[in-house]
Amino acid sequence: MSTEFDIRFAIDPAGAAGMGTGELRENFLIDDLFATGAVRWTYTHYDRMAVGGAVPEGGELVLETIKPTGTANFLDRRELIAVNIGAAGTISVDGTAHVVGSQDMLYVGMGAKDVRFSGAGAKFYLLSAPAHTSHPTKLLQQSSAKRLDLGARETANERSIFQYVNADSVKTCQLVVGLTKFAPGSLWNTMPAHVHDRRMEAYLYFDMKPDAFVVHLMGEPDESRHLIVRNEQAIISPPWSIHCGAGTGSYTFIWAMAGDNVDYTDVEKVEMTDLR
């Protein structure tokens, strides 16, 4: 059994604008989320969001506490959403087993003591944020997520957004998580771009071929930067940053937010003519 973590400190816009490729990757890219037989965390100072991966590979992994949480148990003052991007697996919460299918999610509320991951071929993407109250554990399936079809073929951003956390699905304290899939021939995500000063965001890009990648755009609207992101790598997106991109081929991504406001529409849109 193995639990590992690293820490990412908050970077301001002026600091990011002066960074080279290596520094940008070191501060905003998570390229080692998934390791067989391990739980790996990246604890961020953006709204104290923690981004992780758990790959049980036929064994069992326990959700152990890490030093940055400062608590006896990981979820003493936190909530968790685990997204399965592999084969069907099981998450046990205080003795109750939940079967989590591919691209389904499990919400686990504050106060859960014993959380265990299992399943050959299962691969769990983990997202956690501070919580102020305890909400019940609940399975969130893609088939019952709120679906929005956006974009157009002409602008190469025809896509379906699945809002797993919505008013009809589950109550959370901070976490808002969803998944985006593209129509054939569409590659641009979240374009036109926006920012939301009241919450940070994390992106996981997956379902890509080994030689494929996404050009992820970040930075202030008039001071953009880019990162090359490959399969099953994640991006930390500060509240002040745009977050959009285009792939060299088809891909899927999971987006997760934490912060002051869980309202999806609380964004500041960026005009296409204002991007630099």
mmCIF file of C-alpha atoms in Angstrom:
data_model
loop_
_atom_site.group_PDB
_atom_site.id
_atom_site.type_symbol
_atom_site.label_atom_id
_atom_site.label_comp_id
_atom_site.label_asym_id
_atom_site.label_seq_id
_atom_site.Cartn_x
_atom_site.Cartn_y
_atom_site.Cartn_z
ATOM 1 C CA MET A 1 0.000 0.000 0.000
ATOM 2 C CA SER A 2 1.399 3.380 -0.924
ATOM 3 C CA THR A 3 0.220 6.967 -0.523
ATOM 4 C CA GLU A 4 2.270 9.808 -1.967
ATOM 5 C CA PHE A 5 1.701 13.538 -2.260
ATOM 6 C CA ASP A 6 3.259 16.752 -3.444
ATOM 7 C CA ILE A 7 2.286 20.374 -2.916
ATOM 8 C CA ARG A 8 1.688 23.131 -5.464
ATOM 9 C CA PHE A 9 1.764 26.686 -4.181
ATOM 10 C CA ALA A 10 -0.374 29.437 -5.699
ATOM 11 C CA ILE A 11 1.176 31.440 -8.545
ATOM 12 C CA ASP A 12 0.068 34.984 -9.364
ATOM 13 C CA PRO A 13 -0.558 36.199 -12.957
ATOM 14 C CA ALA A 14 2.636 38.270 -13.162
ATOM 15 C CA GLY A 15 4.712 35.325 -11.963
ATOM 16 C CA ALA A 16 3.184 32.968 -14.503
ATOM 17 C CA ALA A 17 3.696 35.470 -17.333
ATOM 18 C CA GLY A 18 7.452 35.353 -16.756
ATOM 19 C CA MET A 19 7.772 31.558 -16.680
ATOM 20 C CA GLY A 20 9.339 29.385 -19.341
ATOM 21 C CA THR A 21 7.973 26.009 -20.434
ATOM 22 C CA GLY A 22 9.717 24.053 -17.686
ATOM 23 C CA GLU A 23 8.465 26.333 -14.921
ATOM 24 C CA LEU A 24 4.911 26.306 -16.291
ATOM 25 C CA ARG A 25 4.905 22.501 -16.388
ATOM 26 C CA GLU A 26 6.360 22.269 -12.883
ATOM 27 C CA ASN A 27 3.688 24.527 -11.407
ATOM 28 C CA PHE A 28 0.545 23.733 -13.422
ATOM 29 C CA LEU A 29 0.885 20.264 -15.014
ATOM 30 C CA ILE A 30 0.368 16.986 -13.129
ATOM 31 C CA ASP A 31 1.956 14.266 -15.255
ATOM 32 C CA ASP A 32 2.201 11.376 -12.762
ATOM 33 C CA LEU A 33 -1.287 10.945 -11.306
ATOM 34 C CA PHE A 34 -1.712 7.234 -11.886
ATOM 35 C CA ALA A 35 0.676 4.597 -10.535
ATOM 36 C CA THR A 36 -0.241 0.927 -10.123
ATOM 37 C CA GLY A 37 -0.803 0.005 -6.491
ATOM 38 C CA ALA A 38 -0.631 3.591 -5.242
ATOM 39 C CA VAL A 39 -2.702 6.612 -4.260
ATOM 40 C CA ARG A 40 -1.053 9.808 -5.468
ATOM 41 C CA TRP A 41 -2.127 13.316 -4.493
ATOM 42 C CA THR A 42 -1.253 16.812 -5.609
ATOM 43 C CA TYR A 43 -2.367 19.208 -2.882
ATOM 44 C CA THR A 44 -2.851 22.726 -4.260
ATOM 45 C CA HIS A 45 -3.067 26.117 -2.583
ATOM 46 C CA TYR A 46 -5.827 27.107 -4.991
ATOM 47 C CA ASP A 47 -8.947 26.777 -2.829
ATOM 48 C CA ARG A 48 -7.107 23.842 -1.138
ATOM 49 C CA MET A 49 -8.190 21.530 -3.938
ATOM 50 C CA ALA A 50 -6.454 18.137 -3.913
ATOM 51 C CA VAL A 51 -6.163 16.212 -7.189
ATOM 52 C CA GLY A 52 -5.245 12.535 -7.102
ATOM 53 C CA GLY A 53 -5.272 9.085 -8.635
ATOM 54 C CA ALA A 54 -5.775 5.566 -7.265
ATOM 55 C CA VAL A 55 -4.978 2.420 -9.273
ATOM 56 C CA PRO A 56 -5.746 -0.718 -7.203
ATOM 57 C CA GLU A 57 -5.008 -3.170 -10.073
ATOM 58 C CA GLY A 58 -6.709 -6.145 -8.426
ATOM 59 C CA GLY A 59 -5.622 -5.257 -4.911
ATOM 60 C CA GLU A 60 -7.100 -2.813 -2.415
ATOM 61 C CA LEU A 61 -6.020 0.757 -1.709
ATOM 62 C CA VAL A 62 -7.003 2.692 1.399
ATOM 63 C CA LEU A 63 -7.636 6.430 1.430
ATOM 64 C CA GLU A 64 -5.015 7.494 3.962
ATOM 65 C CA THR A 65 -4.574 10.963 5.387
ATOM 66 C CA ILE A 66 -1.739 13.183 4.170
ATOM 67 C CA LYS A 67 0.155 15.817 6.125
ATOM 68 C CA PRO A 68 -1.288 18.901 4.338
ATOM 69 C CA THR A 69 -4.848 18.102 5.514
ATOM 70 C CA GLY A 70 -3.749 18.228 9.166
ATOM 71 C CA THR A 71 -6.394 15.701 10.196
ATOM 72 C CA ALA A 72 -6.434 12.160 11.558
ATOM 73 C CA ASN A 73 -8.516 10.974 8.590
ATOM 74 C CA PHE A 74 -8.441 12.361 5.062
ATOM 75 C CA LEU A 75 -12.133 13.289 5.041
ATOM 76 C CA ASP A 76 -12.456 14.721 8.563
ATOM 77 C CA ARG A 77 -12.865 18.206 7.068
ATOM 78 C CA ARG A 78 -13.111 17.372 3.360
ATOM 79 C CA GLU A 79 -15.408 15.923 0.710
ATOM 80 C CA LEU A 80 -14.385 13.670 -2.183
ATOM 81 C CA ILE A 81 -15.485 12.773 -5.689
ATOM 82 C CA ALA A 82 -13.891 9.708 -7.289
ATOM 83 C CA VAL A 83 -14.275 9.309 -11.062
ATOM 84 C CA ASN A 84 -13.590 5.915 -12.599
ATOM 85 C CA ILE A 85 -11.849 6.269 -15.975
ATOM 86 C CA GLY A 86 -11.010 2.546 -16.205
ATOM 87 C CA ALA A 87 -12.970 -0.695 -15.995
ATOM 88 C CA ALA A 88 -15.713 -1.081 -13.388
ATOM 89 C CA GLY A 89 -14.428 -1.041 -9.826
ATOM 90 C CA THR A 90 -15.615 -0.822 -6.244
ATOM 91 C CA ILE A 91 -15.309 1.882 -3.615
ATOM 92 C CA SER A 92 -16.127 0.875 -0.056
ATOM 93 C CA VAL A 93 -17.174 3.685 2.301
ATOM 94 C CA ASP A 94 -17.306 2.734 5.987
ATOM 95 C CA GLY A 95 -18.147 -0.843 5.081
ATOM 96 C CA THR A 96 -20.708 -0.163 2.326
ATOM 97 C CA ALA A 97 -19.549 -1.201 -1.161
ATOM 98 C CA HIS A 98 -20.420 0.907 -4.210
ATOM 99 C CA VAL A 99 -19.842 -0.446 -7.722
ATOM 100 C CA VAL A 100 -18.600 2.413 -9.891
ATOM 101 C CA GLY A 101 -18.772 1.863 -13.636
ATOM 102 C CA SER A 102 -16.599 3.400 -16.314
ATOM 103 C CA GLN A 103 -17.019 7.216 -16.359
ATOM 104 C CA ASP A 104 -19.298 7.092 -13.321
ATOM 105 C CA MET A 105 -18.500 8.986 -10.118
ATOM 106 C CA LEU A 106 -18.932 8.478 -6.387
ATOM 107 C CA TYR A 107 -19.443 11.407 -4.036
ATOM 108 C CA VAL A 108 -18.214 10.809 -0.477
ATOM 109 C CA GLY A 109 -19.172 13.342 2.172
ATOM 110 C CA MET A 110 -17.177 14.826 5.007
ATOM 111 C CA GLY A 111 -16.647 12.523 7.982
ATOM 112 C CA ALA A 112 -16.244 9.183 6.206
ATOM 113 C CA LYS A 113 -13.487 7.257 8.008
ATOM 114 C CA ASP A 114 -12.718 4.137 5.977
ATOM 115 C CA VAL A 115 -12.604 4.498 2.179
ATOM 116 C CA ARG A 116 -11.148 1.677 0.052
ATOM 117 C CA PHE A 117 -10.622 1.307 -3.697
ATOM 118 C CA SER A 118 -10.556 -2.028 -5.526
ATOM 119 C CA GLY A 119 -11.071 -3.606 -8.928
ATOM 120 C CA ALA A 120 -8.812 -5.065 -11.614
ATOM 121 C CA GLY A 121 -8.640 -2.491 -14.401
ATOM 122 C CA ALA A 122 -10.285 0.260 -12.358
ATOM 123 C CA LYS A 123 -8.588 3.656 -12.369
ATOM 124 C CA PHE A 124 -9.946 6.319 -10.047
ATOM 125 C CA TYR A 125 -9.395 10.043 -10.559
ATOM 126 C CA LEU A 126 -9.771 11.735 -7.171
ATOM 127 C CA LEU A 127 -10.896 15.276 -6.376
ATOM 128 C CA SER A 128 -11.217 16.697 -2.878
ATOM 129 C CA ALA A 129 -11.970 20.097 -1.357
ATOM 130 C CA PRO A 130 -12.613 21.419 2.147
ATOM 131 C CA ALA A 131 -16.159 20.926 3.452
ATOM 132 C CA HIS A 132 -18.294 22.607 6.118
ATOM 133 C CA THR A 133 -20.957 19.945 6.566
ATOM 134 C CA SER A 134 -21.538 16.278 5.793
ATOM 135 C CA HIS A 135 -23.616 15.187 2.799
ATOM 136 C CA PRO A 136 -24.551 11.547 2.072
ATOM 137 C CA THR A 137 -22.400 9.327 -0.118
ATOM 138 C CA LYS A 138 -24.004 8.935 -3.548
ATOM 139 C CA LEU A 139 -23.257 7.220 -6.860
ATOM 140 C CA LEU A 140 -23.407 9.597 -9.836
ATOM 141 C CA GLN A 141 -23.870 7.850 -13.172
ATOM 142 C CA GLN A 142 -23.294 9.384 -16.577
ATOM 143 C CA SER A 143 -26.693 8.131 -17.717
ATOM 144 C CA SER A 144 -28.423 10.422 -15.213
ATOM 145 C CA ALA A 145 -26.099 13.449 -15.498
ATOM 146 C CA LYS A 146 -27.478 16.706 -16.879
ATOM 147 C CA ARG A 147 -26.429 16.888 -20.533
ATOM 148 C CA LEU A 148 -25.782 20.087 -22.473
ATOM 149 C CA ASP A 149 -24.970 20.003 -26.192
ATOM 150 C CA LEU A 150 -22.933 23.055 -27.142
ATOM 151 C CA GLY A 151 -20.761 24.432 -29.934
ATOM 152 C CA ALA A 152 -20.947 23.813 -33.670
ATOM 153 C CA ARG A 153 -19.214 21.711 -36.308
ATOM 154 C CA GLU A 154 -18.248 24.864 -38.189
ATOM 155 C CA THR A 155 -16.157 26.091 -35.230
ATOM 156 C CA ALA A 156 -14.796 22.604 -34.391
ATOM 157 C CA ASN A 157 -16.201 22.708 -30.844
ATOM 158 C CA GLU A 158 -19.371 20.624 -31.066
ATOM 159 C CA ARG A 159 -19.449 18.864 -27.703
ATOM 160 C CA SER A 160 -21.618 17.303 -25.012
ATOM 161 C CA ILE A 161 -21.149 18.428 -21.424
ATOM 162 C CA PHE A 162 -22.265 16.082 -18.651
ATOM 163 C CA GLN A 163 -22.917 17.921 -15.385
ATOM 164 C CA TYR A 164 -22.797 15.154 -12.792
ATOM 165 C CA VAL A 165 -23.185 17.570 -9.868
ATOM 166 C CA ASN A 166 -26.371 19.586 -10.296
ATOM 167 C CA ALA A 167 -29.430 20.634 -8.313
ATOM 168 C CA ASP A 168 -31.179 17.316 -9.007
ATOM 169 C CA SER A 169 -28.276 14.941 -8.341
ATOM 170 C CA VAL A 170 -26.296 15.520 -5.153
ATOM 171 C CA LYS A 171 -25.515 18.206 -2.603
ATOM 172 C CA THR A 172 -21.871 19.169 -2.174
ATOM 173 C CA CYS A 173 -20.097 21.863 -0.189
ATOM 174 C CA GLN A 174 -17.722 23.028 -2.924
ATOM 175 C CA LEU A 175 -17.017 20.355 -5.498
ATOM 176 C CA VAL A 176 -18.549 20.692 -8.954
ATOM 177 C CA VAL A 177 -17.454 17.998 -11.411
ATOM 178 C CA GLY A 178 -18.373 17.091 -14.967
ATOM 179 C CA LEU A 179 -17.165 15.487 -18.165
ATOM 180 C CA THR A 180 -16.992 16.706 -21.764
ATOM 181 C CA LYS A 181 -17.061 14.581 -24.924
ATOM 182 C CA PHE A 182 -16.622 15.802 -28.484
ATOM 183 C CA ALA A 183 -18.487 15.106 -31.688
ATOM 184 C CA PRO A 184 -16.396 13.571 -34.505
ATOM 185 C CA GLY A 185 -14.141 16.209 -36.038
ATOM 186 C CA SER A 186 -14.426 18.669 -33.145
ATOM 187 C CA LEU A 187 -11.296 19.430 -31.103
ATOM 188 C CA TRP A 188 -11.696 22.785 -29.326
ATOM 189 C CA ASN A 189 -12.768 22.805 -25.683
ATOM 190 C CA THR A 190 -14.227 25.723 -23.725
ATOM 191 C CA MET A 191 -13.913 28.120 -26.625
ATOM 192 C CA PRO A 192 -14.926 30.963 -26.453
ATOM 193 C CA ALA A 193 -12.860 31.123 -23.273
ATOM 194 C CA HIS A 194 -13.803 32.457 -19.851
ATOM 195 C CA VAL A 195 -12.417 32.924 -16.361
ATOM 196 C CA HIS A 196 -14.102 32.642 -12.972
ATOM 197 C CA ASP A 197 -12.392 34.567 -10.209
ATOM 198 C CA ARG A 198 -14.402 32.878 -7.475
ATOM 199 C CA ARG A 199 -13.203 29.315 -8.034
ATOM 200 C CA MET A 200 -10.297 27.321 -9.393
ATOM 201 C CA GLU A 201 -10.522 24.435 -11.830
ATOM 202 C CA ALA A 202 -8.668 21.240 -12.616
ATOM 203 C CA TYR A 203 -8.720 19.397 -15.935
ATOM 204 C CA LEU A 204 -7.908 15.746 -16.640
ATOM 205 C CA TYR A 205 -7.405 14.878 -20.319
ATOM 206 C CA PHE A 206 -7.764 11.210 -21.273
ATOM 207 C CA ASP A 207 -8.924 8.754 -23.945
ATOM 208 C CA MET A 208 -6.010 9.863 -26.136
ATOM 209 C CA LYS A 209 -3.622 7.777 -28.220
ATOM 210 C CA PRO A 210 0.011 7.636 -27.012
ATOM 211 C CA ASP A 211 1.261 10.091 -29.641
ATOM 212 C CA ALA A 212 -1.662 12.512 -29.280
ATOM 213 C CA PHE A 213 -1.827 15.604 -27.115
ATOM 214 C CA VAL A 214 -3.875 18.661 -26.237
ATOM 215 C CA VAL A 215 -2.515 22.186 -26.556
ATOM 216 C CA HIS A 216 -3.918 23.656 -23.348
ATOM 217 C CA LEU A 217 -4.165 27.445 -23.203
ATOM 218 C CA MET A 218 -3.817 29.222 -19.864
ATOM 219 C CA GLY A 219 -2.876 32.635 -18.491
ATOM 220 C CA GLU A 220 -4.662 35.959 -18.442
ATOM 221 C CA PRO A 221 -6.730 36.657 -21.585
ATOM 222 C CA ASP A 222 -4.216 39.214 -22.865
ATOM 223 C CA GLU A 223 -1.145 37.241 -21.725
ATOM 224 C CA SER A 224 -1.808 33.631 -22.735
ATOM 225 C CA ARG A 225 0.565 30.691 -22.386
ATOM 226 C CA HIS A 226 0.289 27.082 -23.509
ATOM 227 C CA LEU A 227 1.157 23.602 -22.245
ATOM 228 C CA ILE A 228 1.357 20.308 -24.126
ATOM 229 C CA VAL A 229 -0.792 17.810 -22.196
ATOM 230 C CA ARG A 230 -0.785 14.081 -22.925
ATOM 231 C CA ASN A 231 -3.047 11.180 -22.026
ATOM 232 C CA GLU A 232 -4.124 10.998 -18.365
ATOM 233 C CA GLN A 233 -2.307 14.180 -17.412
ATOM 234 C CA ALA A 234 -4.016 16.976 -15.485
ATOM 235 C CA ILE A 235 -3.853 20.753 -15.429
ATOM 236 C CA ILE A 236 -4.282 23.063 -12.444
ATOM 237 C CA SER A 237 -6.130 26.191 -13.556
ATOM 238 C CA PRO A 238 -5.991 29.234 -11.227
ATOM 239 C CA PRO A 239 -9.102 31.419 -10.857
ATOM 240 C CA TRP A 240 -7.497 34.225 -12.891
ATOM 241 C CA SER A 241 -6.603 32.003 -15.840
ATOM 242 C CA ILE A 242 -8.385 31.078 -19.039
ATOM 243 C CA HIS A 243 -8.644 27.335 -19.641
ATOM 244 C CA CYS A 244 -9.249 26.083 -23.130
ATOM 245 C CA GLY A 245 -7.426 24.107 -25.783
ATOM 246 C CA ALA A 246 -7.437 21.909 -28.859
ATOM 247 C CA GLY A 247 -6.276 18.349 -29.436
ATOM 248 C CA THR A 248 -4.436 16.603 -32.226
ATOM 249 C CA GLY A 249 -7.192 13.988 -32.201
ATOM 250 C CA SER A 250 -10.222 12.909 -30.199
ATOM 251 C CA TYR A 251 -10.123 13.127 -26.406
ATOM 252 C CA THR A 252 -12.317 13.405 -23.321
ATOM 253 C CA PHE A 253 -11.763 15.591 -20.314
ATOM 254 C CA ILE A 254 -13.030 15.851 -16.751
ATOM 255 C CA TRP A 255 -13.339 19.295 -15.217
ATOM 256 C CA ALA A 256 -13.649 19.984 -11.521
ATOM 257 C CA MET A 257 -14.116 23.221 -9.613
ATOM 258 C CA ALA A 258 -13.896 24.380 -6.010
ATOM 259 C CA GLY A 259 -14.314 27.824 -4.490
ATOM 260 C CA ASP A 260 -16.867 30.389 -3.390
ATOM 261 C CA ASN A 261 -19.637 29.745 -5.901
ATOM 262 C CA VAL A 262 -21.030 26.490 -7.326
ATOM 263 C CA ASP A 263 -23.159 28.289 -9.941
ATOM 264 C CA TYR A 264 -22.076 27.088 -13.397
ATOM 265 C CA THR A 265 -23.048 30.386 -15.010
ATOM 266 C CA ASP A 266 -20.897 32.521 -12.696
ATOM 267 C CA VAL A 267 -18.188 33.168 -15.291
ATOM 268 C CA GLU A 268 -16.595 36.155 -16.989
ATOM 269 C CA LYS A 269 -16.645 35.553 -20.721
ATOM 270 C CA VAL A 270 -13.679 36.551 -22.844
ATOM 271 C CA GLU A 271 -14.349 37.933 -26.284
ATOM 272 C CA MET A 272 -12.500 36.107 -29.052
ATOM 273 C CA THR A 273 -11.016 39.422 -30.180
ATOM 274 C CA ASP A 274 -9.534 40.037 -26.710
ATOM 275 C CA LEU A 275 -7.324 36.929 -26.587
ATOM 276 C CA ARG A 276 -3.607 37.559 -26.981
#
